[in-house]
Structures are given as structure tokens and as C-alpha cells.
Amino acid sequence: PPRSTLFPYTTLFRSVFAIILFMTYISASVSYKKREIGILRAVGARSSDVFGVFFHEALVIAMIVFVLATLGSGISVAVANSALRSSYGLPITLLSYGIREIGLILVGCVATALSASFLPVFRIARKKPVDAIKNR
């Protein structure tokens, strides 16, 4: 495919891959905490409280990823621009990195975290407390 259409496809592939990885992590986290979730539900915690716990966990992870991605992207762009300037002697900046790109990274991290954690948390939050405690 032409270069202009390749970028959206690679972005889509990376996004789906990130969501699958994150969903796997949250599913494992929910699986290890089934009993605790059942006990919370048995003592009166609502499904929304369970959602809150795991969504907050997902958001903390998303913020860590955001910081690392922002730093990594900034360094990568600076190195690439420097290498292109020195290799080709171009006195211009070919790759830009600013507040818009940082905002896109933030939106991508948060959207990935929330979309990936919804389904695993929804499943466990709907269970009866007894079933969660007995690991059914």
C-alpha cells in the first residue's frame, strides 16, 4: 500500500495489540483477586466499587505507560532529527514533536486502558459474591 495509508493500518494494529495485552493483564489480575472481590461484594461493595478499583489500577498503569511513551518518543524524534540533519546536511526539522503529539499519546493510553479493562471487570462485577468467593 502507499505510504500515506500504511500509517493508519500500523496504528490500528498496534492499538489492537496493546488492548489485547492489557486485557490479558487485567484478566489475570481479576482472576487472582476473585476471592477478595467476592468478599468485598459480600460486605456490601457495589459492582461500581469493583469497577472503580480496577479502572483506577488500569489508569495508574496507563499513566506510567504515558510517561515512558512520552519520554521515548521525544528522545526518538530528537535522535532521528539529529541523524537526518547530520547524514543529509538538512538544516530543517523533519519530525515534529509537541503538545499535540503528547496529547495523542495521553488519549491513546487512557482509551486503551479503559477499553481493555472493561470486559474482564464487567464479568467479575456481575457475579454473585458467593460464586466469586468459591472461584466459580
mmCIF file with all atom_site columns, C-alpha atoms in Angstrom:
data_model
loop_
_atom_site.group_PDB
_atom_site.id
_atom_site.type_symbol
_atom_site.label_atom_id
_atom_site.label_alt_id
_atom_site.label_comp_id
_atom_site.label_asym_id
_atom_site.label_entity_id
_atom_site.label_seq_id
_atom_site.pdbx_PDB_ins_code
_atom_site.Cartn_x
_atom_site.Cartn_y
_atom_site.Cartn_z
_atom_site.occupancy
_atom_site.B_iso_or_equiv
_atom_site.pdbx_formal_charge
_atom_site.auth_seq_id
_atom_site.auth_comp_id
_atom_site.auth_asym_id
_atom_site.auth_atom_id
_atom_site.pdbx_PDB_model_num
ATOM 1   C CA . PRO A 1 1   ? 0.000   0.000   0.000  1.00 0.00 ? 1   PRO A CA 1
ATOM 2   C CA . PRO A 1 2   ? 1.069   3.598   -0.456 1.00 0.00 ? 2   PRO A CA 1
ATOM 3   C CA . ARG A 1 3   ? 2.896   5.216   2.429  1.00 0.00 ? 3   ARG A CA 1
ATOM 4   C CA . SER A 1 4   ? 0.027   7.531   3.320  1.00 0.00 ? 4   SER A CA 1
ATOM 5   C CA . THR A 1 5   ? -2.299  4.591   4.005  1.00 0.00 ? 5   THR A CA 1
ATOM 6   C CA . LEU A 1 6   ? 0.277   2.446   5.792  1.00 0.00 ? 6   LEU A CA 1
ATOM 7   C CA . PHE A 1 7   ? 0.396   4.608   8.933  1.00 0.00 ? 7   PHE A CA 1
ATOM 8   C CA . PRO A 1 8   ? -3.291  4.162   9.913  1.00 0.00 ? 8   PRO A CA 1
ATOM 9   C CA . TYR A 1 9   ? -3.034  0.390   9.461  1.00 0.00 ? 9   TYR A CA 1
ATOM 10  C CA . THR A 1 10  ? 0.061   0.096   11.624 1.00 0.00 ? 10  THR A CA 1
ATOM 11  C CA . THR A 1 11  ? -1.523  2.346   14.233 1.00 0.00 ? 11  THR A CA 1
ATOM 12  C CA . LEU A 1 12  ? -4.670  0.216   14.250 1.00 0.00 ? 12  LEU A CA 1
ATOM 13  C CA . PHE A 1 13  ? -2.626  -2.991  14.553 1.00 0.00 ? 13  PHE A CA 1
ATOM 14  C CA . ARG A 1 14  ? -0.589  -1.591  17.453 1.00 0.00 ? 14  ARG A CA 1
ATOM 15  C CA . SER A 1 15  ? -3.723  -0.358  19.206 1.00 0.00 ? 15  SER A CA 1
ATOM 16  C CA . VAL A 1 16  ? -5.469  -3.719  18.941 1.00 0.00 ? 16  VAL A CA 1
ATOM 17  C CA . PHE A 1 17  ? -2.296  -5.481  20.094 1.00 0.00 ? 17  PHE A CA 1
ATOM 18  C CA . ALA A 1 18  ? -1.994  -3.134  23.099 1.00 0.00 ? 18  ALA A CA 1
ATOM 19  C CA . ILE A 1 19  ? -5.640  -3.676  24.033 1.00 0.00 ? 19  ILE A CA 1
ATOM 20  C CA . ILE A 1 20  ? -5.208  -7.463  23.865 1.00 0.00 ? 20  ILE A CA 1
ATOM 21  C CA . LEU A 1 21  ? -2.074  -7.343  26.030 1.00 0.00 ? 21  LEU A CA 1
ATOM 22  C CA . PHE A 1 22  ? -3.678  -5.033  28.559 1.00 0.00 ? 22  PHE A CA 1
ATOM 23  C CA . MET A 1 23  ? -6.861  -7.122  28.628 1.00 0.00 ? 23  MET A CA 1
ATOM 24  C CA . THR A 1 24  ? -4.762  -10.206 29.348 1.00 0.00 ? 24  THR A CA 1
ATOM 25  C CA . TYR A 1 25  ? -3.078  -8.425  32.241 1.00 0.00 ? 25  TYR A CA 1
ATOM 26  C CA . ILE A 1 26  ? -6.346  -7.175  33.748 1.00 0.00 ? 26  ILE A CA 1
ATOM 27  C CA . SER A 1 27  ? -7.946  -10.628 33.292 1.00 0.00 ? 27  SER A CA 1
ATOM 28  C CA . ALA A 1 28  ? -5.073  -12.214 35.179 1.00 0.00 ? 28  ALA A CA 1
ATOM 29  C CA . SER A 1 29  ? -5.325  -9.571  37.891 1.00 0.00 ? 29  SER A CA 1
ATOM 30  C CA . VAL A 1 30  ? -9.068  -10.160 38.236 1.00 0.00 ? 30  VAL A CA 1
ATOM 31  C CA . SER A 1 31  ? -8.540  -13.921 38.289 1.00 0.00 ? 31  SER A CA 1
ATOM 32  C CA . TYR A 1 32  ? -6.020  -13.677 41.131 1.00 0.00 ? 32  TYR A CA 1
ATOM 33  C CA . LYS A 1 33  ? -8.314  -11.378 43.091 1.00 0.00 ? 33  LYS A CA 1
ATOM 34  C CA . LYS A 1 34  ? -11.634 -13.229 42.640 1.00 0.00 ? 34  LYS A CA 1
ATOM 35  C CA . ARG A 1 35  ? -11.888 -14.193 46.268 1.00 0.00 ? 35  ARG A CA 1
ATOM 36  C CA . GLU A 1 36  ? -11.115 -10.687 47.511 1.00 0.00 ? 36  GLU A CA 1
ATOM 37  C CA . ILE A 1 37  ? -13.679 -9.278  45.074 1.00 0.00 ? 37  ILE A CA 1
ATOM 38  C CA . GLY A 1 38  ? -16.272 -11.761 46.365 1.00 0.00 ? 38  GLY A CA 1
ATOM 39  C CA . ILE A 1 39  ? -15.544 -10.757 49.946 1.00 0.00 ? 39  ILE A CA 1
ATOM 40  C CA . LEU A 1 40  ? -15.834 -7.076  49.044 1.00 0.00 ? 40  LEU A CA 1
ATOM 41  C CA . ARG A 1 41  ? -19.172 -7.742  47.370 1.00 0.00 ? 41  ARG A CA 1
ATOM 42  C CA . ALA A 1 42  ? -20.350 -9.824  50.343 1.00 0.00 ? 42  ALA A CA 1
ATOM 43  C CA . VAL A 1 43  ? -19.659 -6.988  52.809 1.00 0.00 ? 43  VAL A CA 1
ATOM 44  C CA . GLY A 1 44  ? -21.605 -4.520  50.707 1.00 0.00 ? 44  GLY A CA 1
ATOM 45  C CA . ALA A 1 45  ? -19.387 -3.220  47.924 1.00 0.00 ? 45  ALA A CA 1
ATOM 46  C CA . ARG A 1 46  ? -21.363 -2.450  44.779 1.00 0.00 ? 46  ARG A CA 1
ATOM 47  C CA . SER A 1 47  ? -20.382 -3.503  41.275 1.00 0.00 ? 47  SER A CA 1
ATOM 48  C CA . SER A 1 48  ? -19.404 0.110   40.608 1.00 0.00 ? 48  SER A CA 1
ATOM 49  C CA . ASP A 1 49  ? -16.949 -0.071  43.526 1.00 0.00 ? 49  ASP A CA 1
ATOM 50  C CA . VAL A 1 50  ? -15.314 -3.129  41.969 1.00 0.00 ? 50  VAL A CA 1
ATOM 51  C CA . PHE A 1 51  ? -15.182 -1.309  38.627 1.00 0.00 ? 51  PHE A CA 1
ATOM 52  C CA . GLY A 1 52  ? -13.574 1.646   40.360 1.00 0.00 ? 52  GLY A CA 1
ATOM 53  C CA . VAL A 1 53  ? -10.795 -0.431  41.885 1.00 0.00 ? 53  VAL A CA 1
ATOM 54  C CA . PHE A 1 54  ? -9.777  -1.990  38.580 1.00 0.00 ? 54  PHE A CA 1
ATOM 55  C CA . PHE A 1 55  ? -10.283 1.150   36.492 1.00 0.00 ? 55  PHE A CA 1
ATOM 56  C CA . HIS A 1 56  ? -8.012  3.031   38.871 1.00 0.00 ? 56  HIS A CA 1
ATOM 57  C CA . GLU A 1 57  ? -5.430  0.282   38.581 1.00 0.00 ? 57  GLU A CA 1
ATOM 58  C CA . ALA A 1 58  ? -5.689  0.494   34.794 1.00 0.00 ? 58  ALA A CA 1
ATOM 59  C CA . LEU A 1 59  ? -5.353  4.276   34.853 1.00 0.00 ? 59  LEU A CA 1
ATOM 60  C CA . VAL A 1 60  ? -2.242  4.130   37.035 1.00 0.00 ? 60  VAL A CA 1
ATOM 61  C CA . ILE A 1 61  ? -0.666  1.706   34.576 1.00 0.00 ? 61  ILE A CA 1
ATOM 62  C CA . ALA A 1 62  ? -1.776  3.924   31.684 1.00 0.00 ? 62  ALA A CA 1
ATOM 63  C CA . MET A 1 63  ? -0.089  6.946   33.281 1.00 0.00 ? 63  MET A CA 1
ATOM 64  C CA . ILE A 1 64  ? 3.159   5.013   33.719 1.00 0.00 ? 64  ILE A CA 1
ATOM 65  C CA . VAL A 1 65  ? 2.977   3.958   30.063 1.00 0.00 ? 65  VAL A CA 1
ATOM 66  C CA . PHE A 1 66  ? 2.183   7.559   29.090 1.00 0.00 ? 66  PHE A CA 1
ATOM 67  C CA . VAL A 1 67  ? 5.278   8.917   30.847 1.00 0.00 ? 67  VAL A CA 1
ATOM 68  C CA . LEU A 1 68  ? 7.513   6.244   29.313 1.00 0.00 ? 68  LEU A CA 1
ATOM 69  C CA . ALA A 1 69  ? 5.987   6.674   25.835 1.00 0.00 ? 69  ALA A CA 1
ATOM 70  C CA . THR A 1 70  ? 6.308   10.461  26.001 1.00 0.00 ? 70  THR A CA 1
ATOM 71  C CA . LEU A 1 71  ? 9.953   10.267  27.010 1.00 0.00 ? 71  LEU A CA 1
ATOM 72  C CA . GLY A 1 72  ? 10.732  7.530   24.493 1.00 0.00 ? 72  GLY A CA 1
ATOM 73  C CA . SER A 1 73  ? 9.003   9.364   21.661 1.00 0.00 ? 73  SER A CA 1
ATOM 74  C CA . GLY A 1 74  ? 10.708  12.647  22.494 1.00 0.00 ? 74  GLY A CA 1
ATOM 75  C CA . ILE A 1 75  ? 14.133  11.027  22.568 1.00 0.00 ? 75  ILE A CA 1
ATOM 76  C CA . SER A 1 76  ? 13.444  9.061   19.368 1.00 0.00 ? 76  SER A CA 1
ATOM 77  C CA . VAL A 1 77  ? 12.328  12.169  17.482 1.00 0.00 ? 77  VAL A CA 1
ATOM 78  C CA . ALA A 1 78  ? 15.347  14.154  18.687 1.00 0.00 ? 78  ALA A CA 1
ATOM 79  C CA . VAL A 1 79  ? 17.761  11.373  17.687 1.00 0.00 ? 79  VAL A CA 1
ATOM 80  C CA . ALA A 1 80  ? 16.075  10.858  14.300 1.00 0.00 ? 80  ALA A CA 1
ATOM 81  C CA . ASN A 1 81  ? 16.108  14.586  13.522 1.00 0.00 ? 81  ASN A CA 1
ATOM 82  C CA . SER A 1 82  ? 19.738  14.845  14.543 1.00 0.00 ? 82  SER A CA 1
ATOM 83  C CA . ALA A 1 83  ? 20.720  11.827  12.448 1.00 0.00 ? 83  ALA A CA 1
ATOM 84  C CA . LEU A 1 84  ? 18.837  13.120  9.402  1.00 0.00 ? 84  LEU A CA 1
ATOM 85  C CA . ARG A 1 85  ? 20.427  16.559  9.744  1.00 0.00 ? 85  ARG A CA 1
ATOM 86  C CA . SER A 1 86  ? 23.929  15.155  10.036 1.00 0.00 ? 86  SER A CA 1
ATOM 87  C CA . SER A 1 87  ? 23.503  12.496  7.335  1.00 0.00 ? 87  SER A CA 1
ATOM 88  C CA . TYR A 1 88  ? 21.908  14.682  4.701  1.00 0.00 ? 88  TYR A CA 1
ATOM 89  C CA . GLY A 1 89  ? 23.031  18.098  5.865  1.00 0.00 ? 89  GLY A CA 1
ATOM 90  C CA . LEU A 1 90  ? 19.459  19.365  6.004  1.00 0.00 ? 90  LEU A CA 1
ATOM 91  C CA . PRO A 1 91  ? 19.041  22.482  8.178  1.00 0.00 ? 91  PRO A CA 1
ATOM 92  C CA . ILE A 1 92  ? 15.377  21.661  8.881  1.00 0.00 ? 92  ILE A CA 1
ATOM 93  C CA . THR A 1 93  ? 13.457  19.558  11.344 1.00 0.00 ? 93  THR A CA 1
ATOM 94  C CA . LEU A 1 94  ? 11.731  16.675  9.571  1.00 0.00 ? 94  LEU A CA 1
ATOM 95  C CA . LEU A 1 95  ? 9.878   15.188  12.526 1.00 0.00 ? 95  LEU A CA 1
ATOM 96  C CA . SER A 1 96  ? 7.885   17.348  14.900 1.00 0.00 ? 96  SER A CA 1
ATOM 97  C CA . TYR A 1 97  ? 7.072   16.545  18.490 1.00 0.00 ? 97  TYR A CA 1
ATOM 98  C CA . GLY A 1 98  ? 4.967   18.853  20.573 1.00 0.00 ? 98  GLY A CA 1
ATOM 99  C CA . ILE A 1 99  ? 1.946   19.218  22.760 1.00 0.00 ? 99  ILE A CA 1
ATOM 100 C CA . ARG A 1 100 ? -0.399  17.743  20.128 1.00 0.00 ? 100 ARG A CA 1
ATOM 101 C CA . GLU A 1 101 ? 1.596   14.517  19.935 1.00 0.00 ? 101 GLU A CA 1
ATOM 102 C CA . ILE A 1 102 ? 1.825   14.330  23.720 1.00 0.00 ? 102 ILE A CA 1
ATOM 103 C CA . GLY A 1 103 ? -1.957  14.781  23.907 1.00 0.00 ? 103 GLY A CA 1
ATOM 104 C CA . LEU A 1 104 ? -2.472  11.992  21.387 1.00 0.00 ? 104 LEU A CA 1
ATOM 105 C CA . ILE A 1 105 ? -0.254  9.684   23.428 1.00 0.00 ? 105 ILE A CA 1
ATOM 106 C CA . LEU A 1 106 ? -2.264  10.524  26.568 1.00 0.00 ? 106 LEU A CA 1
ATOM 107 C CA . VAL A 1 107 ? -5.612  9.902   24.869 1.00 0.00 ? 107 VAL A CA 1
ATOM 108 C CA . GLY A 1 108 ? -4.312  6.641   23.386 1.00 0.00 ? 108 GLY A CA 1
ATOM 109 C CA . CYS A 1 109 ? -3.029  5.375   26.742 1.00 0.00 ? 109 CYS A CA 1
ATOM 110 C CA . VAL A 1 110 ? -6.230  6.208   28.622 1.00 0.00 ? 110 VAL A CA 1
ATOM 111 C CA . ALA A 1 111 ? -8.517  4.847   25.879 1.00 0.00 ? 111 ALA A CA 1
ATOM 112 C CA . THR A 1 112 ? -6.517  1.621   25.711 1.00 0.00 ? 112 THR A CA 1
ATOM 113 C CA . ALA A 1 113 ? -6.593  1.161   29.484 1.00 0.00 ? 113 ALA A CA 1
ATOM 114 C CA . LEU A 1 114 ? -10.321 1.781   29.834 1.00 0.00 ? 114 LEU A CA 1
ATOM 115 C CA . SER A 1 115 ? -11.379 -0.278  26.832 1.00 0.00 ? 115 SER A CA 1
ATOM 116 C CA . ALA A 1 116 ? -9.128  -3.196  27.760 1.00 0.00 ? 116 ALA A CA 1
ATOM 117 C CA . SER A 1 117 ? -10.218 -3.339  31.385 1.00 0.00 ? 117 SER A CA 1
ATOM 118 C CA . PHE A 1 118 ? -13.968 -3.040  30.815 1.00 0.00 ? 118 PHE A CA 1
ATOM 119 C CA . LEU A 1 119 ? -14.814 -6.613  29.748 1.00 0.00 ? 119 LEU A CA 1
ATOM 120 C CA . PRO A 1 120 ? -12.815 -8.563  32.382 1.00 0.00 ? 120 PRO A CA 1
ATOM 121 C CA . VAL A 1 121 ? -14.045 -6.315  35.186 1.00 0.00 ? 121 VAL A CA 1
ATOM 122 C CA . PHE A 1 122 ? -17.638 -6.407  33.923 1.00 0.00 ? 122 PHE A CA 1
ATOM 123 C CA . ARG A 1 123 ? -17.646 -10.204 34.095 1.00 0.00 ? 123 ARG A CA 1
ATOM 124 C CA . ILE A 1 124 ? -16.448 -10.420 37.693 1.00 0.00 ? 124 ILE A CA 1
ATOM 125 C CA . ALA A 1 125 ? -18.543 -7.486  38.930 1.00 0.00 ? 125 ALA A CA 1
ATOM 126 C CA . ARG A 1 126 ? -21.754 -9.232  37.788 1.00 0.00 ? 126 ARG A CA 1
ATOM 127 C CA . LYS A 1 127 ? -21.015 -12.443 39.692 1.00 0.00 ? 127 LYS A CA 1
ATOM 128 C CA . LYS A 1 128 ? -22.707 -13.207 42.952 1.00 0.00 ? 128 LYS A CA 1
ATOM 129 C CA . PRO A 1 129 ? -20.361 -12.807 45.935 1.00 0.00 ? 129 PRO A CA 1
ATOM 130 C CA . VAL A 1 130 ? -20.633 -16.498 46.844 1.00 0.00 ? 130 VAL A CA 1
ATOM 131 C CA . ASP A 1 131 ? -19.638 -17.608 43.347 1.00 0.00 ? 131 ASP A CA 1
ATOM 132 C CA . ALA A 1 132 ? -16.645 -15.279 43.338 1.00 0.00 ? 132 ALA A CA 1
ATOM 133 C CA . ILE A 1 133 ? -15.511 -16.465 46.772 1.00 0.00 ? 133 ILE A CA 1
ATOM 134 C CA . LYS A 1 134 ? -15.818 -20.135 45.758 1.00 0.00 ? 134 LYS A CA 1
ATOM 135 C CA . ASN A 1 135 ? -13.995 -19.322 42.497 1.00 0.00 ? 135 ASN A CA 1
ATOM 136 C CA . ARG A 1 136 ? -16.801 -20.492 40.220 1.00 0.00 ? 136 ARG A CA 1
#
